[in-house]
Amino acid sequence: MIKELAGRIAEERIRPVRAELDEREEFPWEIVKEMARSDLFRVFVPEEYEGLGGGCLELCLVVEELSRVCSAVAITYAASALGAFPLIVSGTEEQKKKHLPAIASGEKLAAFALTEATAGSDAGAIKTTANREKGGYVLNGTKQFITNGGEAELYTVIALTDKERGARGASAFLVEKDTQGFSFGKKERKMGIRASATRELVFHDCLIPEENLIGKEGMGFMITLRVLDNSRPGVAAQALGIAQGALEEATDYARQRVQFEHPIISLQAVQHMLADMAIEVEAARALVYSVAKTIDSGSKSIKEESAMAKVFASDVAMRVTTNAVQVFGGSGYMRDYPIEKMMRDAKITQIYEGTNQVLRNVIASELRKRRAKAE
Ligand SMILES: Cc1cc2nc3c(=O)[nH]c(=O)nc-3n(C[C@H](O)[C@H](O)[C@H](O)COP(=O)(O)OP(=O)(O)OC[C@H]3O[C@@H](n4cnc5c(N)ncnc54)[C@H](O)[C@@H]3O)c2cc1C
């Protein structure tokens, strides 16, 4: 039902406007409102806080269906889930009661802010500080490349409460949009997912109440790692959806494009490209759903699987969209067709929530530990 609902919104509301939104780099507020009215934001919120209590699999199904048509809209949705996850996994009862119902209803979007100009893959190098002062915490620093930046009402921000302790001195905080000392900096102009908002968050002597600390002081990176392990299949689902969409577009084009008096789909060279694309998409789907189900079973050792799903599906999305452009020939290079957008959109899935190089490091390190244990 959830997949069908997301698919219907994607076809009826997103498909007709996706090219325009991309061209204008316009945040898809009307579509976000429609998704909210259709209860899609409730999917990832527990039932106690007015959600539908869906797990990782349900979230992946929604993200896949939306991405099949437009992954900029899908990531706007998924980033709200990412922003809400720290609260869901480590928030107090009061924090959850106060904020999750508004995220579930879609009245408020959330965002997750870790990255800084000098701290990307090396997230432990963050410099934003949160000092205990004036009966709360005072934040100073700048976050970079934050999805839903400027549009979301609620931000989960990772900042240092103890600079001496490095990564162990980081904590997670909830910052509301209209807090004094919190403003938005540069709005990024991107290669793909252009309708999504990516922005700097600037904290200048920004005082937030003590009760906005999520978890305990020093738990910021533990919360981050747990959240990202759980959310990476969502990026994998984004990649899967893009690849599925590109496969559909390429197959339809090949059925109707005539060269040498026959549709190009009758050429074996084209058939084999489409077949290889279909095999890769199906393999990615099997891995993404299987990892999502493992997460939903409550398994704690998901780091490796979650990284594998993201790396595999995003590499598939890049290959499939590149080949889909090839099937379209010169038309694939033109903005008149949706396929060049899909290729641009696919690229980001190899980069965010851990680049594929960094995630390969994670997979290799887990592999090594497991074999050492088995000795
Ligand atoms: C559109 C967009 C949206 C984003 N949204 C968010 C968001 O909502 N919240 C947030 O906190 N962040 C967000 N990010 C940030 C994103 O997670 C980072 O860009 C990503 O983690 C990579 O960091 P970096 O850009 O600093 O690249 P770098 O870390 O500088 O990496 C550059 C290159 O070096 C390689 N590299 C670096 N370290 C290693 C290593 N140890 N081993 C092997 N290779 C390595 C990388 O793989 C990459 O190829 C977003 C980024 C983009 C582009």
Coordinates of C-alpha atoms and ligand atoms in Angstrom, one line a residue:
M1 CA 0.0 0.0 0.0
I2 CA 2.8 2.4 1.0
K3 CA 4.7 1.6 -2.3
E4 CA 1.5 2.2 -4.3
L5 CA 0.8 5.5 -2.6
A6 CA 4.3 6.8 -3.1
G7 CA 4.2 5.6 -6.7
R8 CA 0.9 7.4 -7.3
I9 CA 2.2 10.7 -5.9
A10 CA 5.3 10.2 -8.0
E11 CA 3.4 9.6 -11.2
E12 CA 0.5 12.1 -10.8
R13 CA 2.2 15.0 -8.9
I14 CA 6.0 14.7 -9.5
R15 CA 6.4 13.5 -13.1
P16 CA 4.6 16.5 -14.7
V17 CA 6.8 19.0 -12.9
R18 CA 10.1 17.3 -12.3
A19 CA 11.9 18.9 -15.3
E20 CA 10.7 22.4 -14.4
L21 CA 11.7 22.0 -10.7
D22 CA 15.1 20.9 -11.8
E23 CA 15.5 23.7 -14.3
R24 CA 14.5 26.3 -11.8
E25 CA 16.3 24.7 -8.9
E26 CA 13.0 25.1 -7.0
F27 CA 12.3 23.5 -3.6
P28 CA 9.2 21.2 -4.1
W29 CA 7.0 22.7 -1.4
E30 CA 3.7 21.8 -3.2
I31 CA 4.7 18.2 -3.5
V32 CA 6.0 18.1 0.1
K33 CA 2.5 19.3 1.2
E34 CA 0.9 16.7 -0.9
M35 CA 3.1 13.9 0.6
A36 CA 2.2 15.3 4.1
R37 CA -1.5 15.2 3.3
S38 CA -1.1 11.6 2.1
D39 CA 0.6 10.7 5.4
L40 CA 3.9 9.7 3.8
F41 CA 6.0 11.4 6.5
R42 CA 4.3 9.3 9.1
V43 CA 5.9 6.1 7.7
F44 CA 9.2 6.5 9.5
V45 CA 7.9 7.8 12.8
P46 CA 6.9 5.4 15.7
E47 CA 3.2 4.9 16.3
E48 CA 3.4 6.4 19.8
Y49 CA 4.2 9.8 18.2
E50 CA 1.5 9.8 15.6
G51 CA 3.5 7.9 13.0
L52 CA 2.8 4.6 11.2
G53 CA 5.7 2.8 12.8
G54 CA 7.2 1.7 9.6
G55 CA 10.7 0.3 9.5
C56 CA 13.7 0.6 7.2
L57 CA 12.0 -1.4 4.5
E58 CA 8.9 0.8 4.4
L59 CA 11.1 3.9 4.2
C60 CA 13.2 2.3 1.4
L61 CA 10.0 1.5 -0.6
V62 CA 8.8 5.1 -0.4
V63 CA 12.3 6.5 -1.3
E64 CA 12.6 4.1 -4.2
E65 CA 9.2 4.9 -5.7
L66 CA 9.8 8.7 -5.4
S67 CA 13.3 8.4 -6.8
R68 CA 12.1 6.4 -9.8
V69 CA 10.5 9.6 -10.9
C70 CA 12.6 12.4 -9.2
S71 CA 15.3 11.8 -6.6
A72 CA 15.5 15.4 -5.6
V73 CA 12.0 15.1 -4.1
A74 CA 12.9 11.7 -2.6
I75 CA 16.0 13.1 -0.8
T76 CA 14.0 16.0 0.6
Y77 CA 11.7 13.3 2.2
A78 CA 14.6 11.0 3.2
A79 CA 16.6 13.9 4.8
S80 CA 13.6 14.7 7.0
A81 CA 13.8 11.0 8.2
L82 CA 17.6 11.4 8.7
G83 CA 17.0 14.5 10.8
A84 CA 14.4 12.7 12.9
F85 CA 16.4 9.5 13.5
P86 CA 18.6 10.9 16.3
L87 CA 15.5 11.9 18.2
I88 CA 13.9 8.5 17.5
V89 CA 17.0 6.5 18.6
S90 CA 18.3 8.7 21.5
G91 CA 15.7 11.4 22.3
T92 CA 14.0 11.8 25.7
E93 CA 10.3 11.1 25.9
E94 CA 9.6 14.9 26.2
Q95 CA 11.7 15.6 23.1
K96 CA 9.9 12.9 21.1
K97 CA 6.5 14.1 22.2
K98 CA 7.3 17.7 21.4
H99 CA 8.8 17.2 18.0
L100 CA 8.0 13.9 16.3
P101 CA 4.2 14.5 15.8
A102 CA 5.0 17.6 13.7
I103 CA 7.5 15.7 11.6
A104 CA 5.1 12.8 11.2
S105 CA 2.3 15.2 10.0
G106 CA 4.8 16.8 7.6
E107 CA 4.1 20.2 9.2
K108 CA 7.8 20.4 9.9
L109 CA 10.7 19.1 7.9
A110 CA 13.9 18.0 9.7
A111 CA 17.6 18.0 8.7
F112 CA 20.8 16.5 9.9
A113 CA 24.0 18.6 10.2
L114 CA 27.3 17.0 10.6
T115 CA 29.5 18.1 7.6
E116 CA 31.7 21.2 7.7
A117 CA 34.1 22.8 5.2
T118 CA 37.1 21.0 6.8
A119 CA 35.3 17.9 8.0
G120 CA 33.7 15.8 5.4
S121 CA 34.8 12.1 5.3
D122 CA 36.9 13.1 8.4
A123 CA 33.8 13.9 10.4
G124 CA 35.9 13.8 13.6
A125 CA 37.5 17.1 12.5
I126 CA 34.4 19.2 13.1
K127 CA 35.0 22.6 14.7
T128 CA 31.5 23.7 15.6
T129 CA 31.4 24.2 19.4
A130 CA 28.6 24.0 21.9
N131 CA 29.7 25.5 25.3
R132 CA 27.6 25.2 28.4
E133 CA 26.7 28.8 29.3
K134 CA 23.8 30.9 30.3
G135 CA 21.7 28.0 31.5
G136 CA 22.0 26.2 28.1
Y137 CA 24.5 25.6 25.3
V138 CA 25.9 28.3 23.0
L139 CA 26.7 27.1 19.5
N140 CA 29.4 28.6 17.2
G141 CA 30.5 27.4 13.8
T142 CA 29.3 26.7 10.3
K143 CA 27.9 23.5 8.8
Q144 CA 28.2 22.9 5.1
F145 CA 26.1 21.1 2.4
I146 CA 23.1 20.5 4.6
T147 CA 20.1 18.9 2.8
N148 CA 16.8 20.7 3.6
G149 CA 18.9 23.6 4.9
G150 CA 16.8 26.8 5.1
E151 CA 13.6 24.8 4.5
A152 CA 13.5 22.5 7.5
E153 CA 12.2 23.7 10.9
L154 CA 14.2 21.3 13.0
Y155 CA 18.0 20.6 12.8
T156 CA 20.0 17.9 14.5
V157 CA 23.4 19.4 14.8
I158 CA 26.6 17.7 15.9
A159 CA 28.9 20.0 17.8
L160 CA 31.9 19.7 20.2
T161 CA 31.1 20.1 23.9
D162 CA 34.7 19.1 24.8
K163 CA 37.3 20.2 22.2
E164 CA 40.1 18.3 24.0
R165 CA 38.4 14.9 23.6
G166 CA 38.0 15.2 19.8
A167 CA 35.4 12.8 18.4
R168 CA 34.5 11.6 22.0
G169 CA 33.8 15.2 22.9
A170 CA 31.0 15.6 20.3
S171 CA 27.3 15.9 21.2
A172 CA 24.0 16.0 19.3
F173 CA 21.6 18.9 19.6
L174 CA 18.2 19.9 18.4
V175 CA 18.1 23.5 17.0
E176 CA 14.9 25.1 15.9
K177 CA 14.8 27.3 12.8
D178 CA 14.0 30.6 14.4
T179 CA 16.5 30.4 17.2
Q180 CA 18.5 33.7 17.7
G181 CA 22.0 33.4 16.4
F182 CA 21.1 30.7 13.8
S183 CA 21.1 31.7 10.2
F184 CA 21.6 30.3 6.7
G185 CA 24.6 30.9 4.5
K186 CA 25.4 29.9 0.9
K187 CA 22.7 28.0 -1.0
E188 CA 24.6 25.5 -3.2
R189 CA 24.1 25.3 -7.0
K190 CA 24.4 21.6 -7.8
M191 CA 25.0 19.2 -10.6
G192 CA 22.0 17.1 -9.8
I193 CA 19.1 16.8 -7.3
R194 CA 18.7 20.5 -8.0
A195 CA 15.2 20.8 -6.6
S196 CA 16.5 19.8 -3.2
A197 CA 17.9 22.5 -0.9
T198 CA 21.5 22.2 0.1
R199 CA 22.7 25.0 2.4
E200 CA 25.1 26.3 5.0
L201 CA 24.0 26.6 8.6
V202 CA 25.6 29.4 10.5
F203 CA 25.7 29.5 14.3
H204 CA 26.9 32.7 15.9
D205 CA 26.5 32.8 19.7
C206 CA 23.3 30.7 19.3
L207 CA 21.9 29.9 22.7
I208 CA 19.7 26.8 22.9
P209 CA 18.1 25.4 26.0
E210 CA 19.8 22.6 27.9
E211 CA 16.9 20.2 27.2
N212 CA 17.8 20.3 23.5
L213 CA 20.8 18.0 24.1
I214 CA 20.0 14.7 22.5
G215 CA 21.3 11.7 24.5
K216 CA 24.3 12.6 26.8
E217 CA 27.2 14.9 26.3
G218 CA 30.0 13.0 24.4
M219 CA 27.5 10.7 22.6
G220 CA 27.3 12.8 19.4
F221 CA 29.4 10.4 17.3
M222 CA 27.9 7.2 18.7
I223 CA 24.4 8.6 17.8
T224 CA 25.7 9.7 14.3
L225 CA 27.2 6.3 13.5
R226 CA 24.0 4.5 14.6
V227 CA 21.8 6.9 12.6
L228 CA 23.9 6.6 9.5
D229 CA 24.1 2.8 9.6
N230 CA 20.3 2.9 9.7
S231 CA 19.8 5.5 7.1
R232 CA 22.3 4.4 4.4
P233 CA 19.9 1.8 2.9
G234 CA 17.7 4.9 2.3
V235 CA 20.4 6.3 0.0
A236 CA 20.7 2.9 -1.6
A237 CA 17.0 2.9 -2.2
Q238 CA 17.4 6.4 -3.8
A239 CA 20.0 4.9 -6.1
L240 CA 17.8 1.9 -6.8
G241 CA 14.9 4.1 -7.7
I242 CA 16.9 6.2 -10.1
A243 CA 18.3 3.1 -11.8
Q244 CA 14.8 1.6 -12.1
G245 CA 13.5 4.8 -13.6
A246 CA 16.3 5.0 -16.1
L247 CA 15.8 1.4 -17.1
E248 CA 12.1 2.1 -17.8
E249 CA 12.9 5.2 -19.8
A250 CA 15.6 3.5 -21.8
T251 CA 13.4 0.5 -22.6
D252 CA 10.5 2.7 -23.7
Y253 CA 12.7 4.8 -25.9
A254 CA 14.3 1.7 -27.5
R255 CA 10.8 0.4 -28.3
Q256 CA 9.8 3.5 -30.2
R257 CA 13.1 4.8 -31.7
V258 CA 13.4 3.5 -35.3
Q259 CA 16.7 3.2 -37.1
F260 CA 17.5 1.0 -40.1
E261 CA 13.7 0.6 -40.4
H262 CA 13.3 -1.2 -37.1
P263 CA 12.9 -0.1 -33.5
I264 CA 16.4 -0.1 -31.9
I265 CA 15.2 -2.6 -29.3
S266 CA 15.4 -5.3 -32.0
L267 CA 19.2 -4.8 -32.2
Q268 CA 21.0 -7.3 -30.0
A269 CA 23.6 -4.7 -28.9
V270 CA 20.8 -2.6 -27.4
Q271 CA 18.9 -5.7 -26.0
H272 CA 22.1 -6.8 -24.2
M273 CA 22.6 -3.3 -22.7
L274 CA 19.0 -3.3 -21.4
A275 CA 19.4 -6.9 -20.1
D276 CA 22.5 -6.0 -18.2
M277 CA 20.9 -3.0 -16.7
A278 CA 17.9 -5.0 -15.6
I279 CA 20.1 -7.7 -14.0
E280 CA 22.0 -5.0 -12.0
V281 CA 18.8 -3.3 -10.9
E282 CA 17.3 -6.5 -9.7
A283 CA 20.5 -7.5 -7.8
A284 CA 20.6 -4.0 -6.1
R285 CA 16.9 -4.4 -5.2
A286 CA 17.6 -7.8 -3.6
L287 CA 20.5 -6.4 -1.6
V288 CA 18.7 -3.2 -0.4
Y289 CA 15.5 -5.0 0.7
S290 CA 17.5 -7.8 2.4
V291 CA 19.6 -5.3 4.4
A292 CA 16.5 -3.2 5.3
K293 CA 14.9 -6.4 6.6
T294 CA 18.0 -7.2 8.6
I295 CA 17.8 -3.8 10.2
D296 CA 14.1 -4.2 10.9
S297 CA 14.8 -7.6 12.6
G298 CA 16.7 -5.6 15.3
S299 CA 20.2 -6.9 14.3
K300 CA 22.9 -4.7 15.8
S301 CA 25.7 -5.7 13.4
I302 CA 24.5 -3.8 10.4
K303 CA 27.5 -1.5 9.7
E304 CA 28.9 -3.7 6.9
E305 CA 25.7 -4.7 5.2
S306 CA 24.3 -1.1 5.3
A307 CA 27.6 0.1 3.7
M308 CA 27.4 -2.7 1.1
A309 CA 23.9 -1.8 0.0
K310 CA 24.8 1.9 -0.4
V311 CA 28.0 1.2 -2.4
F312 CA 26.5 -1.4 -4.6
A313 CA 23.2 0.3 -5.4
S314 CA 24.9 3.7 -6.1
D315 CA 27.5 2.2 -8.4
V316 CA 24.7 0.4 -10.2
A317 CA 22.7 3.7 -10.5
M318 CA 25.7 5.4 -12.0
R319 CA 26.4 2.6 -14.6
V320 CA 22.7 2.1 -15.4
T321 CA 22.0 5.8 -16.0
T322 CA 25.2 6.2 -18.1
N323 CA 24.1 3.3 -20.2
A324 CA 20.6 4.6 -20.4
V325 CA 21.9 7.9 -21.9
Q326 CA 23.8 5.7 -24.4
V327 CA 20.6 3.9 -25.4
F328 CA 19.0 7.3 -26.0
G329 CA 21.9 8.3 -28.3
G330 CA 22.2 12.1 -28.9
S331 CA 18.7 12.7 -27.5
G332 CA 19.9 11.3 -24.2
Y333 CA 22.3 14.2 -24.0
M334 CA 19.5 16.7 -24.4
R335 CA 17.5 18.3 -21.6
D336 CA 14.3 17.5 -23.5
Y337 CA 14.4 14.0 -22.1
P338 CA 14.6 13.0 -18.4
I339 CA 17.6 10.7 -18.8
E340 CA 20.4 13.3 -18.5
K341 CA 18.9 14.4 -15.2
M342 CA 18.8 10.9 -13.9
M343 CA 22.5 10.5 -14.7
R344 CA 23.3 13.8 -12.9
D345 CA 21.1 12.8 -10.0
A346 CA 22.7 9.3 -9.7
K347 CA 26.2 10.8 -9.0
I348 CA 25.4 12.1 -5.6
T349 CA 24.5 8.7 -4.3
Q350 CA 28.1 7.7 -4.6
I351 CA 29.2 10.7 -2.5
Y352 CA 26.9 11.5 0.4
E353 CA 26.3 9.6 3.7
G354 CA 29.9 8.4 3.4
T355 CA 31.7 8.3 0.0
N356 CA 31.9 4.9 -1.6
Q357 CA 35.7 4.9 -1.0
V358 CA 35.2 5.5 2.7
L359 CA 32.5 2.8 2.9
R360 CA 34.7 0.3 1.1
N361 CA 37.2 1.0 4.0
V362 CA 34.4 0.2 6.5
I363 CA 33.6 -3.0 4.7
A364 CA 37.2 -4.1 4.5
S365 CA 37.8 -3.3 8.1
E366 CA 34.8 -5.3 9.3
L367 CA 35.9 -8.2 7.0
R368 CA 39.4 -8.1 8.6
K369 CA 38.0 -8.0 12.1
R370 CA 35.7 -11.0 11.4
R371 CA 38.4 -13.1 10.0
A372 CA 40.7 -12.2 12.9
K373 CA 38.0 -13.3 15.4
A374 CA 37.5 -16.5 13.6
E375 CA 41.2 -17.5 14.0
Ligands
LIG1 C1 24.2 17.4 -2.3 C2 24.8 17.1 -0.9 C3 24.0 17.0 0.2 C4 24.6 16.7 1.4 N1 23.7 16.6 2.5 C5 24.3 16.5 3.8 C6 23.5 16.6 4.9 O1 22.3 16.7 4.9 N2 24.1 16.6 6.1 C7 25.5 16.4 6.3 O2 26.0 16.4 7.4 N3 26.3 16.3 5.2 C8 25.7 16.4 3.9 N4 26.5 16.3 2.8 C9 28.0 16.1 3.0 C10 28.4 14.8 2.5 O3 28.1 13.7 3.4 C11 30.0 14.9 2.2 O4 30.1 15.7 1.1 C12 30.6 13.5 2.1 O5 30.6 12.8 3.3 C13 32.1 13.7 1.6 O6 32.8 14.6 2.2 P1 33.6 15.8 1.4 O7 32.6 16.4 0.5 O8 34.2 16.7 2.4 O9 34.7 15.0 0.6 P2 36.1 14.6 1.1 O10 36.1 14.0 2.5 O11 37.0 15.8 1.0 O12 36.6 13.5 0.1 C14 37.2 13.9 -1.2 C15 37.7 12.6 -1.8 O13 38.6 11.9 -1.0 C16 38.2 10.6 -0.7 N5 38.6 10.2 0.7 C17 38.5 11.0 1.8 N6 39.0 10.3 2.8 C18 39.2 9.1 2.4 C19 39.7 7.9 3.1 N7 39.9 7.8 4.4 N8 39.9 6.8 2.3 C20 39.6 6.8 0.9 N9 39.2 7.9 0.3 C21 39.0 9.0 1.0 C22 36.7 10.6 -0.9 O14 36.2 9.3 -1.1 C23 36.5 11.6 -2.0 O15 36.7 10.9 -3.2 C24 26.0 16.5 1.6 C25 26.8 16.7 0.4 C26 26.2 17.0 -0.8 C27 27.2 17.1 -2.0

